[in-house]
Amino acid sequence: METVEILGYKAKVARKLFERIRGLIGTEDLAPDEGMLILKCNAIHTCFMSFPIDAIFLDKNDNVVKTVKNIRPWRFFIWGGFKAAKVLEIKSKDKF
């Protein structure tokens, strides 16, 4: 899986369908400067996640269109809006 730098994070890029569906599922932890960039994505879930995340939704030009902080595991639908084309998922810095 390719890694890119975006918004100051080293992010693995989920391009293929299975990679996008899986996202961070099965990931035990992320370093403070790591993330997952999911392409072709304007909505996420946190089912089967083991830690809370922050989601940064981006348009096709990498402009931030929405940020959702401290999304706990087992949330079923977090929408980034019509302009969102991808999402950067990072470990939340907030506590539950």
Tab-separated table of C-alpha atoms in Angstrom:
chain	number	residue	atom	x	y	z
A	1	MET	CA	0.000	0.000	0.000
A	2	GLU	CA	1.332	3.402	-1.016
A	3	THR	CA	2.183	6.020	1.650
A	4	VAL	CA	1.831	9.778	1.088
A	5	GLU	CA	2.287	12.885	3.193
A	6	ILE	CA	-0.886	14.933	3.561
A	7	LEU	CA	-1.691	17.702	6.063
A	8	GLY	CA	1.483	16.797	7.962
A	9	TYR	CA	0.593	13.105	8.349
A	10	LYS	CA	2.235	10.029	6.821
A	11	ALA	CA	-0.826	8.279	5.478
A	12	LYS	CA	-1.310	4.895	3.881
A	13	VAL	CA	-3.526	5.290	0.826
A	14	ALA	CA	-6.559	3.025	0.459
A	15	ARG	CA	-7.328	2.930	-3.272
A	16	LYS	CA	-8.694	-0.522	-3.982
A	17	LEU	CA	-12.234	-1.430	-2.956
A	18	PHE	CA	-11.192	-3.888	-0.236
A	19	GLU	CA	-8.635	-1.442	1.188
A	20	ARG	CA	-11.290	1.296	1.318
A	21	ILE	CA	-13.858	-0.968	2.980
A	22	ARG	CA	-11.320	-2.199	5.544
A	23	GLY	CA	-9.797	1.205	6.336
A	24	LEU	CA	-8.309	1.086	9.844
A	25	ILE	CA	-10.198	-2.048	10.922
A	26	GLY	CA	-7.713	-4.358	12.602
A	27	THR	CA	-5.246	-1.556	13.299
A	28	GLU	CA	-4.300	-1.621	16.975
A	29	ASP	CA	-2.848	1.881	17.182
A	30	LEU	CA	-1.461	4.767	15.131
A	31	ALA	CA	1.497	7.011	15.860
A	32	PRO	CA	0.614	10.695	16.336
A	33	ASP	CA	1.886	11.507	12.824
A	34	GLU	CA	0.250	8.563	10.991
A	35	GLY	CA	-3.084	8.171	9.275
A	36	MET	CA	-5.098	6.454	6.555
A	37	LEU	CA	-6.220	8.333	3.437
A	38	ILE	CA	-9.304	6.715	1.915
A	39	LEU	CA	-9.969	7.768	-1.679
A	40	LYS	CA	-13.394	7.970	-3.356
A	41	CYS	CA	-15.027	8.372	0.038
A	42	ASN	CA	-17.495	10.854	1.528
A	43	ALA	CA	-18.876	8.753	4.410
A	44	ILE	CA	-17.305	6.416	6.963
A	45	HIS	CA	-18.176	4.093	9.835
A	46	THR	CA	-16.132	2.990	12.847
A	47	CYS	CA	-17.520	-0.522	13.260
A	48	PHE	CA	-14.876	-2.980	14.517
A	49	MET	CA	-12.463	-0.121	15.352
A	50	SER	CA	-10.393	-0.368	18.532
A	51	PHE	CA	-9.784	3.356	19.181
A	52	PRO	CA	-11.498	6.705	18.497
A	53	ILE	CA	-10.497	8.646	15.388
A	54	ASP	CA	-10.705	12.119	13.928
A	55	ALA	CA	-11.923	12.287	10.311
A	56	ILE	CA	-10.787	15.057	7.997
A	57	PHE	CA	-12.898	15.103	4.838
A	58	LEU	CA	-11.212	16.600	1.764
A	59	ASP	CA	-12.423	17.667	-1.665
A	60	LYS	CA	-10.723	16.549	-4.888
A	61	ASN	CA	-8.136	19.368	-4.507
A	62	ASP	CA	-7.240	18.359	-0.909
A	63	ASN	CA	-9.090	21.304	0.656
A	64	VAL	CA	-10.664	20.466	4.016
A	65	VAL	CA	-14.459	20.488	3.742
A	66	LYS	CA	-15.366	18.985	7.132
A	67	THR	CA	-13.671	17.733	10.294
A	68	VAL	CA	-15.292	15.373	12.794
A	69	LYS	CA	-13.402	14.815	16.051
A	70	ASN	CA	-13.396	11.976	18.550
A	71	ILE	CA	-15.505	9.467	16.634
A	72	ARG	CA	-15.851	6.492	18.934
A	73	PRO	CA	-15.850	2.885	17.757
A	74	TRP	CA	-19.187	1.496	16.536
A	75	ARG	CA	-20.568	4.656	14.956
A	76	PHE	CA	-22.473	3.611	11.846
A	77	PHE	CA	-22.494	6.694	9.598
A	78	ILE	CA	-20.365	9.825	9.547
A	79	TRP	CA	-20.950	11.910	6.412
A	80	GLY	CA	-18.490	14.425	5.015
A	81	GLY	CA	-20.934	16.190	2.710
A	82	PHE	CA	-21.439	16.364	-1.029
A	83	LYS	CA	-18.061	18.033	-1.698
A	84	ALA	CA	-16.035	15.379	0.139
A	85	ALA	CA	-14.028	13.125	-2.173
A	86	LYS	CA	-11.657	11.479	0.321
A	87	VAL	CA	-11.082	11.241	4.042
A	88	LEU	CA	-7.993	11.261	6.229
A	89	GLU	CA	-8.480	9.180	9.376
A	90	ILE	CA	-6.131	9.829	12.293
A	91	LYS	CA	-6.048	8.724	15.910
A	92	SER	CA	-8.105	11.090	18.055
A	93	LYS	CA	-6.168	13.154	20.532
A	94	ASP	CA	-9.295	13.553	22.694
A	95	LYS	CA	-10.362	11.048	25.306
A	96	PHE	CA	-13.811	9.439	25.346
